[in-house]
Amino acid sequence: MWMHARAAVLRLLKPVLDFALPPRCGGCGAIVDEVDSFCAKCWSQIEFLGSGGCAVCGLPLEGTEIDNCGRCLARPPRLQRSRAATAYGEISRSIALKFKYGRKVALGRTMARFMAPLLDQLPDNAVLVPVPLHRGRIWRRGFNQSAIVARELARRLGVDFSVDALQRVKPTPPLKGLSMQQRRRTVAGAFRANPKAELRGRTVVLVDDVLTTGSTANACARALKRAGAERVELVSWTRVLRPSHLD
Ligand SMILES: [Zn+2]
Ligand SMILES: [Zn+2]
């Protein structure tokens, strides 16, 4: 009984505490003026990407390309739109790592703040779905970081959020250092749509922290489309633009 009361008091106090503590830079921890933001130094070192580039994959367009890049025109990808808030660099990477391993949940809010503007044209039937972790990894880590960001994004955008519409049915080793083809093979069959999730005819937005080659997101999109999703998009905090950053 007492524990319940204590939890209730803490819940009540939390917004007050958040308010009373000075906001800190998501990159270096320096005190800043605004919540969920960065100091001037970190800000200048983060490359924000915005909504430009290819209308499908979001990568920069060549001079001769109009809306879609040549690759997306030649072979339309399963992910009908991919966007990332930032280019993968020292600060954006350290934020993703701190968030994943340092359990700084507040960073999830900061990420969502900069990801939300990329999702300004979602239909009413959209649902946000985190790229799932295998259960074993959730137990070790304690939480799925993408679920925290997806929940925060859903709150900001006023759209549905489903933590378990997608399930990881087999654990996969880290993809680091693998070739594109090896990655594809490793994640094949790793995901399954939850039979209880209502996905038919809907736009599903996958939420991830780091987008590298997209092989994981692609395997997710395949499972979602099989379950009837009409359109699958992806939004991530940061994205590798230069292949040399892959390993
Ligand atoms: Zn900073
Ligand atoms: Zn493209």
PDB file of C-alpha atoms and ligand atoms in Angstrom:
ATOM      1  CA  MET A   1       0.000   0.000   0.000  1.00  0.00           C
ATOM      2  CA  TRP A   2       2.728   2.393   1.062  1.00  0.00           C
ATOM      3  CA  MET A   3       4.717   1.580  -2.089  1.00  0.00           C
ATOM      4  CA  HIS A   4       1.693   2.502  -4.174  1.00  0.00           C
ATOM      5  CA  ALA A   5       1.310   5.799  -2.427  1.00  0.00           C
ATOM      6  CA  ARG A   6       4.993   6.503  -2.851  1.00  0.00           C
ATOM      7  CA  ALA A   7       4.862   5.697  -6.558  1.00  0.00           C
ATOM      8  CA  ALA A   8       1.862   7.997  -6.913  1.00  0.00           C
ATOM      9  CA  VAL A   9       3.670  10.827  -5.180  1.00  0.00           C
ATOM     10  CA  LEU A  10       6.725  10.333  -7.367  1.00  0.00           C
ATOM     11  CA  ARG A  11       4.534  10.359 -10.440  1.00  0.00           C
ATOM     12  CA  LEU A  12       2.990  13.603  -9.324  1.00  0.00           C
ATOM     13  CA  LEU A  13       6.361  15.100  -8.549  1.00  0.00           C
ATOM     14  CA  LYS A  14       8.048  14.075 -11.736  1.00  0.00           C
ATOM     15  CA  PRO A  15       6.900  16.937 -13.945  1.00  0.00           C
ATOM     16  CA  VAL A  16       7.853  19.327 -11.152  1.00  0.00           C
ATOM     17  CA  LEU A  17      11.323  17.793 -10.902  1.00  0.00           C
ATOM     18  CA  ASP A  18      11.754  17.918 -14.663  1.00  0.00           C
ATOM     19  CA  PHE A  19      10.794  21.518 -14.552  1.00  0.00           C
ATOM     20  CA  ALA A  20      13.032  22.400 -11.648  1.00  0.00           C
ATOM     21  CA  LEU A  21      16.209  20.826 -13.006  1.00  0.00           C
ATOM     22  CA  PRO A  22      18.051  22.971 -15.518  1.00  0.00           C
ATOM     23  CA  PRO A  23      17.825  21.497 -19.030  1.00  0.00           C
ATOM     24  CA  ARG A  24      21.019  19.929 -20.283  1.00  0.00           C
ATOM     25  CA  CYS A  25      22.549  19.583 -23.731  1.00  0.00           C
ATOM     26  CA  GLY A  26      21.752  16.151 -25.194  1.00  0.00           C
ATOM     27  CA  GLY A  27      25.275  15.946 -26.563  1.00  0.00           C
ATOM     28  CA  CYS A  28      27.660  17.026 -23.792  1.00  0.00           C
ATOM     29  CA  GLY A  29      25.495  17.645 -20.739  1.00  0.00           C
ATOM     30  CA  ALA A  30      26.193  21.398 -20.509  1.00  0.00           C
ATOM     31  CA  ILE A  31      23.324  23.458 -19.092  1.00  0.00           C
ATOM     32  CA  VAL A  32      21.226  24.968 -21.879  1.00  0.00           C
ATOM     33  CA  ASP A  33      18.278  27.386 -22.049  1.00  0.00           C
ATOM     34  CA  GLU A  34      15.737  25.064 -23.579  1.00  0.00           C
ATOM     35  CA  VAL A  35      14.663  21.465 -22.801  1.00  0.00           C
ATOM     36  CA  ASP A  36      15.475  18.710 -25.316  1.00  0.00           C
ATOM     37  CA  SER A  37      18.042  20.788 -27.140  1.00  0.00           C
ATOM     38  CA  PHE A  38      21.789  21.169 -27.652  1.00  0.00           C
ATOM     39  CA  CYS A  39      24.457  23.703 -26.727  1.00  0.00           C
ATOM     40  CA  ALA A  40      25.812  25.896 -29.525  1.00  0.00           C
ATOM     41  CA  LYS A  41      28.981  23.832 -29.853  1.00  0.00           C
ATOM     42  CA  CYS A  42      27.198  20.477 -30.193  1.00  0.00           C
ATOM     43  CA  TRP A  43      24.551  22.059 -32.409  1.00  0.00           C
ATOM     44  CA  SER A  44      27.214  23.224 -34.847  1.00  0.00           C
ATOM     45  CA  GLN A  45      28.660  19.721 -35.002  1.00  0.00           C
ATOM     46  CA  ILE A  46      25.370  17.942 -35.742  1.00  0.00           C
ATOM     47  CA  GLU A  47      24.350  17.727 -39.387  1.00  0.00           C
ATOM     48  CA  PHE A  48      20.549  17.982 -39.423  1.00  0.00           C
ATOM     49  CA  LEU A  49      19.061  16.463 -42.559  1.00  0.00           C
ATOM     50  CA  GLY A  50      15.498  17.777 -42.851  1.00  0.00           C
ATOM     51  CA  SER A  51      13.034  16.490 -45.451  1.00  0.00           C
ATOM     52  CA  GLY A  52      15.084  17.108 -48.591  1.00  0.00           C
ATOM     53  CA  GLY A  53      16.680  14.633 -50.959  1.00  0.00           C
ATOM     54  CA  CYS A  54      15.015  11.773 -52.811  1.00  0.00           C
ATOM     55  CA  ALA A  55      11.284  11.638 -51.996  1.00  0.00           C
ATOM     56  CA  VAL A  56      11.636   7.922 -51.297  1.00  0.00           C
ATOM     57  CA  CYS A  57      15.001   7.128 -49.744  1.00  0.00           C
ATOM     58  CA  GLY A  58      15.884  10.653 -48.601  1.00  0.00           C
ATOM     59  CA  LEU A  59      19.449  10.469 -49.897  1.00  0.00           C
ATOM     60  CA  PRO A  60      20.883  13.545 -51.638  1.00  0.00           C
ATOM     61  CA  LEU A  61      19.847  13.908 -55.290  1.00  0.00           C
ATOM     62  CA  GLU A  62      22.255  14.272 -58.184  1.00  0.00           C
ATOM     63  CA  GLY A  63      21.943  17.352 -60.351  1.00  0.00           C
ATOM     64  CA  THR A  64      19.914  15.582 -63.031  1.00  0.00           C
ATOM     65  CA  GLU A  65      17.444  13.900 -60.667  1.00  0.00           C
ATOM     66  CA  ILE A  66      14.137  15.569 -59.887  1.00  0.00           C
ATOM     67  CA  ASP A  67      12.059  13.981 -57.102  1.00  0.00           C
ATOM     68  CA  ASN A  68      13.395  10.478 -56.898  1.00  0.00           C
ATOM     69  CA  CYS A  69      16.939   9.229 -57.179  1.00  0.00           C
ATOM     70  CA  GLY A  70      17.894   6.915 -60.030  1.00  0.00           C
ATOM     71  CA  ARG A  71      18.119   3.890 -57.750  1.00  0.00           C
ATOM     72  CA  CYS A  72      14.620   4.321 -56.313  1.00  0.00           C
ATOM     73  CA  LEU A  73      13.192   4.857 -59.806  1.00  0.00           C
ATOM     74  CA  ALA A  74      14.893   1.759 -61.171  1.00  0.00           C
ATOM     75  CA  ARG A  75      13.944  -0.427 -58.245  1.00  0.00           C
ATOM     76  CA  PRO A  76      11.320   1.062 -55.900  1.00  0.00           C
ATOM     77  CA  PRO A  77      12.301  -0.013 -52.386  1.00  0.00           C
ATOM     78  CA  ARG A  78       9.917  -1.706 -50.006  1.00  0.00           C
ATOM     79  CA  LEU A  79      10.238   1.276 -47.663  1.00  0.00           C
ATOM     80  CA  GLN A  80       8.264   3.971 -49.410  1.00  0.00           C
ATOM     81  CA  ARG A  81       9.858   6.789 -47.454  1.00  0.00           C
ATOM     82  CA  SER A  82      12.969   6.890 -45.261  1.00  0.00           C
ATOM     83  CA  ARG A  83      13.957   9.884 -43.213  1.00  0.00           C
ATOM     84  CA  ALA A  84      16.522  10.586 -40.521  1.00  0.00           C
ATOM     85  CA  ALA A  85      16.886  13.630 -38.301  1.00  0.00           C
ATOM     86  CA  THR A  86      20.667  13.731 -38.517  1.00  0.00           C
ATOM     87  CA  ALA A  87      23.645  12.459 -40.480  1.00  0.00           C
ATOM     88  CA  TYR A  88      25.724   9.915 -38.596  1.00  0.00           C
ATOM     89  CA  GLY A  89      28.617  11.780 -37.012  1.00  0.00           C
ATOM     90  CA  GLU A  90      30.489  11.961 -33.742  1.00  0.00           C
ATOM     91  CA  ILE A  91      27.788  13.686 -31.683  1.00  0.00           C
ATOM     92  CA  SER A  92      24.721  12.001 -33.193  1.00  0.00           C
ATOM     93  CA  ARG A  93      26.434   8.646 -32.721  1.00  0.00           C
ATOM     94  CA  SER A  94      27.359   9.332 -29.107  1.00  0.00           C
ATOM     95  CA  ILE A  95      23.767  10.360 -28.397  1.00  0.00           C
ATOM     96  CA  ALA A  96      22.487   7.083 -29.859  1.00  0.00           C
ATOM     97  CA  LEU A  97      25.020   5.116 -27.809  1.00  0.00           C
ATOM     98  CA  LYS A  98      24.341   6.993 -24.569  1.00  0.00           C
ATOM     99  CA  PHE A  99      20.665   6.436 -25.120  1.00  0.00           C
ATOM    100  CA  LYS A 100      21.080   2.740 -25.796  1.00  0.00           C
ATOM    101  CA  TYR A 101      23.583   1.810 -23.113  1.00  0.00           C
ATOM    102  CA  GLY A 102      23.479   4.689 -20.680  1.00  0.00           C
ATOM    103  CA  ARG A 103      19.696   4.461 -20.165  1.00  0.00           C
ATOM    104  CA  LYS A 104      19.223   8.185 -20.484  1.00  0.00           C
ATOM    105  CA  VAL A 105      15.570   8.092 -21.334  1.00  0.00           C
ATOM    106  CA  ALA A 106      15.399  11.888 -21.590  1.00  0.00           C
ATOM    107  CA  LEU A 107      17.544  11.617 -24.703  1.00  0.00           C
ATOM    108  CA  GLY A 108      14.711   9.703 -26.345  1.00  0.00           C
ATOM    109  CA  ARG A 109      12.583  12.789 -25.939  1.00  0.00           C
ATOM    110  CA  THR A 110      15.269  14.950 -27.522  1.00  0.00           C
ATOM    111  CA  MET A 111      15.556  12.590 -30.481  1.00  0.00           C
ATOM    112  CA  ALA A 112      11.782  12.549 -30.959  1.00  0.00           C
ATOM    113  CA  ARG A 113      11.701  16.317 -30.938  1.00  0.00           C
ATOM    114  CA  PHE A 114      13.931  16.437 -34.007  1.00  0.00           C
ATOM    115  CA  MET A 115      12.346  13.426 -35.714  1.00  0.00           C
ATOM    116  CA  ALA A 116       8.716  14.595 -35.413  1.00  0.00           C
ATOM    117  CA  PRO A 117       8.939  17.339 -38.092  1.00  0.00           C
ATOM    118  CA  LEU A 118       9.912  14.650 -40.609  1.00  0.00           C
ATOM    119  CA  LEU A 119       6.508  13.007 -40.148  1.00  0.00           C
ATOM    120  CA  ASP A 120       4.289  15.999 -40.823  1.00  0.00           C
ATOM    121  CA  GLN A 121       2.199  14.399 -43.556  1.00  0.00           C
ATOM    122  CA  LEU A 122       0.989  11.171 -42.008  1.00  0.00           C
ATOM    123  CA  PRO A 123      -2.514   9.909 -42.827  1.00  0.00           C
ATOM    124  CA  ASP A 124      -5.006   9.410 -39.993  1.00  0.00           C
ATOM    125  CA  ASN A 125      -4.581   5.653 -40.107  1.00  0.00           C
ATOM    126  CA  ALA A 126      -0.832   5.794 -39.478  1.00  0.00           C
ATOM    127  CA  VAL A 127       0.704   3.725 -36.719  1.00  0.00           C
ATOM    128  CA  LEU A 128       4.209   4.053 -35.309  1.00  0.00           C
ATOM    129  CA  VAL A 129       6.016   0.780 -34.691  1.00  0.00           C
ATOM    130  CA  PRO A 130       9.483   0.428 -33.152  1.00  0.00           C
ATOM    131  CA  VAL A 131      11.997  -1.903 -34.757  1.00  0.00           C
ATOM    132  CA  PRO A 132      11.844  -4.685 -32.183  1.00  0.00           C
ATOM    133  CA  LEU A 133      14.681  -6.163 -30.199  1.00  0.00           C
ATOM    134  CA  HIS A 134      14.785  -9.852 -29.490  1.00  0.00           C
ATOM    135  CA  ARG A 135      13.378 -10.636 -26.049  1.00  0.00           C
ATOM    136  CA  GLY A 136      16.772 -11.792 -24.778  1.00  0.00           C
ATOM    137  CA  ARG A 137      18.245  -8.438 -25.566  1.00  0.00           C
ATOM    138  CA  ILE A 138      15.391  -6.563 -23.908  1.00  0.00           C
ATOM    139  CA  TRP A 139      16.032  -8.533 -20.718  1.00  0.00           C
ATOM    140  CA  ARG A 140      19.691  -7.684 -20.767  1.00  0.00           C
ATOM    141  CA  ARG A 141      19.248  -4.059 -21.637  1.00  0.00           C
ATOM    142  CA  GLY A 142      16.002  -3.466 -19.772  1.00  0.00           C
ATOM    143  CA  PHE A 143      14.202  -1.626 -22.549  1.00  0.00           C
ATOM    144  CA  ASN A 144      13.851  -1.221 -26.283  1.00  0.00           C
ATOM    145  CA  GLN A 145      15.172   2.253 -26.976  1.00  0.00           C
ATOM    146  CA  SER A 146      13.225   2.592 -30.210  1.00  0.00           C
ATOM    147  CA  ALA A 147       9.954   1.940 -28.370  1.00  0.00           C
ATOM    148  CA  ILE A 148      10.657   4.921 -26.113  1.00  0.00           C
ATOM    149  CA  VAL A 149      11.223   7.189 -29.107  1.00  0.00           C
ATOM    150  CA  ALA A 150       8.193   5.805 -30.969  1.00  0.00           C
ATOM    151  CA  ARG A 151       5.937   6.406 -27.969  1.00  0.00           C
ATOM    152  CA  GLU A 152       7.171   9.954 -27.630  1.00  0.00           C
ATOM    153  CA  LEU A 153       6.720  10.596 -31.356  1.00  0.00           C
ATOM    154  CA  ALA A 154       3.162   9.229 -31.235  1.00  0.00           C
ATOM    155  CA  ARG A 155       2.391  11.556 -28.354  1.00  0.00           C
ATOM    156  CA  ARG A 156       3.777  14.556 -30.215  1.00  0.00           C
ATOM    157  CA  LEU A 157       2.022  13.737 -33.484  1.00  0.00           C
ATOM    158  CA  GLY A 158      -1.246  12.399 -32.078  1.00  0.00           C
ATOM    159  CA  VAL A 159      -1.074   9.134 -34.014  1.00  0.00           C
ATOM    160  CA  ASP A 160      -1.294   5.487 -32.950  1.00  0.00           C
ATOM    161  CA  PHE A 161       1.636   3.642 -31.482  1.00  0.00           C
ATOM    162  CA  SER A 162       1.977  -0.116 -31.242  1.00  0.00           C
ATOM    163  CA  VAL A 163       4.855  -1.490 -29.221  1.00  0.00           C
ATOM    164  CA  ASP A 164       4.341  -5.071 -30.383  1.00  0.00           C
ATOM    165  CA  ALA A 165       2.897  -4.931 -33.914  1.00  0.00           C
ATOM    166  CA  LEU A 166       6.208  -6.326 -35.053  1.00  0.00           C
ATOM    167  CA  GLN A 167       8.060  -9.137 -33.330  1.00  0.00           C
ATOM    168  CA  ARG A 168      11.606 -10.335 -33.673  1.00  0.00           C
ATOM    169  CA  VAL A 169      11.263 -14.082 -33.882  1.00  0.00           C
ATOM    170  CA  LYS A 170      14.942 -14.942 -34.077  1.00  0.00           C
ATOM    171  CA  PRO A 171      17.903 -13.254 -32.441  1.00  0.00           C
ATOM    172  CA  THR A 172      20.395 -11.853 -34.921  1.00  0.00           C
ATOM    173  CA  PRO A 173      24.058 -11.081 -34.308  1.00  0.00           C
ATOM    174  CA  PRO A 174      25.233  -7.464 -34.681  1.00  0.00           C
ATOM    175  CA  LEU A 175      25.437  -6.560 -38.378  1.00  0.00           C
ATOM    176  CA  LYS A 176      28.560  -4.496 -37.933  1.00  0.00           C
ATOM    177  CA  GLY A 177      31.245  -5.325 -40.477  1.00  0.00           C
ATOM    178  CA  LEU A 178      28.958  -7.460 -42.660  1.00  0.00           C
ATOM    179  CA  SER A 179      28.468  -6.842 -46.372  1.00  0.00           C
ATOM    180  CA  MET A 180      25.102  -5.758 -47.719  1.00  0.00           C
ATOM    181  CA  GLN A 181      24.340  -9.294 -48.865  1.00  0.00           C
ATOM    182  CA  GLN A 182      25.405 -10.872 -45.569  1.00  0.00           C
ATOM    183  CA  ARG A 183      23.222  -8.399 -43.712  1.00  0.00           C
ATOM    184  CA  ARG A 184      20.248  -9.261 -45.855  1.00  0.00           C
ATOM    185  CA  ARG A 185      20.743 -12.951 -45.268  1.00  0.00           C
ATOM    186  CA  THR A 186      21.233 -12.496 -41.523  1.00  0.00           C
ATOM    187  CA  VAL A 187      17.962 -10.622 -40.963  1.00  0.00           C
ATOM    188  CA  ALA A 188      15.857 -12.650 -43.403  1.00  0.00           C
ATOM    189  CA  GLY A 189      12.933 -14.181 -41.521  1.00  0.00           C
ATOM    190  CA  ALA A 190      13.912 -12.449 -38.270  1.00  0.00           C
ATOM    191  CA  PHE A 191      10.665 -10.448 -38.024  1.00  0.00           C
ATOM    192  CA  ARG A 192       6.989 -11.305 -37.952  1.00  0.00           C
ATOM    193  CA  ALA A 193       3.923  -9.108 -37.689  1.00  0.00           C
ATOM    194  CA  ASN A 194       1.893  -9.786 -34.585  1.00  0.00           C
ATOM    195  CA  PRO A 195      -1.262 -11.613 -35.761  1.00  0.00           C
ATOM    196  CA  LYS A 196      -3.233  -9.509 -33.251  1.00  0.00           C
ATOM    197  CA  ALA A 197      -2.062  -6.196 -34.702  1.00  0.00           C
ATOM    198  CA  GLU A 198      -4.437  -4.427 -37.057  1.00  0.00           C
ATOM    199  CA  LEU A 199      -2.244  -3.377 -39.932  1.00  0.00           C
ATOM    200  CA  ARG A 200      -4.380  -3.992 -42.992  1.00  0.00           C
ATOM    201  CA  GLY A 201      -4.530  -0.958 -45.270  1.00  0.00           C
ATOM    202  CA  ARG A 202      -2.558   1.219 -42.850  1.00  0.00           C
ATOM    203  CA  THR A 203       0.559   3.332 -43.146  1.00  0.00           C
ATOM    204  CA  VAL A 204       3.154   1.928 -40.765  1.00  0.00           C
ATOM    205  CA  VAL A 205       6.097   4.074 -39.724  1.00  0.00           C
ATOM    206  CA  LEU A 206       9.042   2.083 -38.428  1.00  0.00           C
ATOM    207  CA  VAL A 207      11.022   3.875 -35.755  1.00  0.00           C
ATOM    208  CA  ASP A 208      14.718   3.137 -35.325  1.00  0.00           C
ATOM    209  CA  ASP A 209      17.675   4.879 -33.723  1.00  0.00           C
ATOM    210  CA  VAL A 210      20.399   4.324 -36.308  1.00  0.00           C
ATOM    211  CA  LEU A 211      19.844   3.635 -39.998  1.00  0.00           C
ATOM    212  CA  THR A 212      22.817   2.047 -41.724  1.00  0.00           C
ATOM    213  CA  THR A 213      22.166   0.010 -44.874  1.00  0.00           C
ATOM    214  CA  GLY A 214      18.457  -0.419 -44.207  1.00  0.00           C
ATOM    215  CA  SER A 215      18.585  -4.222 -44.343  1.00  0.00           C
ATOM    216  CA  THR A 216      16.898  -4.569 -40.949  1.00  0.00           C
ATOM    217  CA  ALA A 217      14.198  -2.027 -41.802  1.00  0.00           C
ATOM    218  CA  ASN A 218      13.684  -3.751 -45.111  1.00  0.00           C
ATOM    219  CA  ALA A 219      13.123  -7.117 -43.449  1.00  0.00           C
ATOM    220  CA  CYS A 220      10.647  -5.401 -41.097  1.00  0.00           C
ATOM    221  CA  ALA A 221       8.845  -3.811 -44.040  1.00  0.00           C
ATOM    222  CA  ARG A 222       8.502  -7.169 -45.691  1.00  0.00           C
ATOM    223  CA  ALA A 223       6.795  -8.664 -42.625  1.00  0.00           C
ATOM    224  CA  LEU A 224       4.502  -5.634 -42.281  1.00  0.00           C
ATOM    225  CA  LYS A 225       3.461  -5.725 -45.939  1.00  0.00           C
ATOM    226  CA  ARG A 226       2.735  -9.418 -45.659  1.00  0.00           C
ATOM    227  CA  ALA A 227       0.393  -8.570 -42.820  1.00  0.00           C
ATOM    228  CA  GLY A 228      -1.472  -6.139 -45.077  1.00  0.00           C
ATOM    229  CA  ALA A 229       0.198  -2.775 -44.389  1.00  0.00           C
ATOM    230  CA  GLU A 230      -0.430  -0.538 -47.360  1.00  0.00           C
ATOM    231  CA  ARG A 231       2.612   1.628 -46.938  1.00  0.00           C
ATOM    232  CA  VAL A 232       5.734   1.343 -44.813  1.00  0.00           C
ATOM    233  CA  GLU A 233       7.958   4.277 -43.952  1.00  0.00           C
ATOM    234  CA  LEU A 234      10.965   4.652 -41.716  1.00  0.00           C
ATOM    235  CA  VAL A 235      12.125   7.400 -39.429  1.00  0.00           C
ATOM    236  CA  SER A 236      15.380   7.269 -37.508  1.00  0.00           C
ATOM    237  CA  TRP A 237      17.436   9.528 -35.310  1.00  0.00           C
ATOM    238  CA  THR A 238      20.585   9.267 -37.375  1.00  0.00           C
ATOM    239  CA  ARG A 239      21.652   7.750 -40.652  1.00  0.00           C
ATOM    240  CA  VAL A 240      24.927   6.647 -42.159  1.00  0.00           C
ATOM    241  CA  LEU A 241      25.393   8.651 -45.341  1.00  0.00           C
ATOM    242  CA  ARG A 242      28.929   7.586 -46.063  1.00  0.00           C
ATOM    243  CA  PRO A 243      29.635   3.861 -46.337  1.00  0.00           C
ATOM    244  CA  SER A 244      33.025   4.333 -44.657  1.00  0.00           C
ATOM    245  CA  HIS A 245      31.105   4.914 -41.420  1.00  0.00           C
ATOM    246  CA  LEU A 246      29.639   1.424 -41.584  1.00  0.00           C
ATOM    247  CA  ASP A 247      32.371  -0.396 -39.694  1.00  0.00           C
TER     248      ASP A 247
HETATM  249 ZN    ZN B   1      26.706  20.228 -25.952  1.00  0.00          ZN
HETATM  250 ZN    ZN B   2      16.050   7.345 -53.596  1.00  0.00          ZN
END
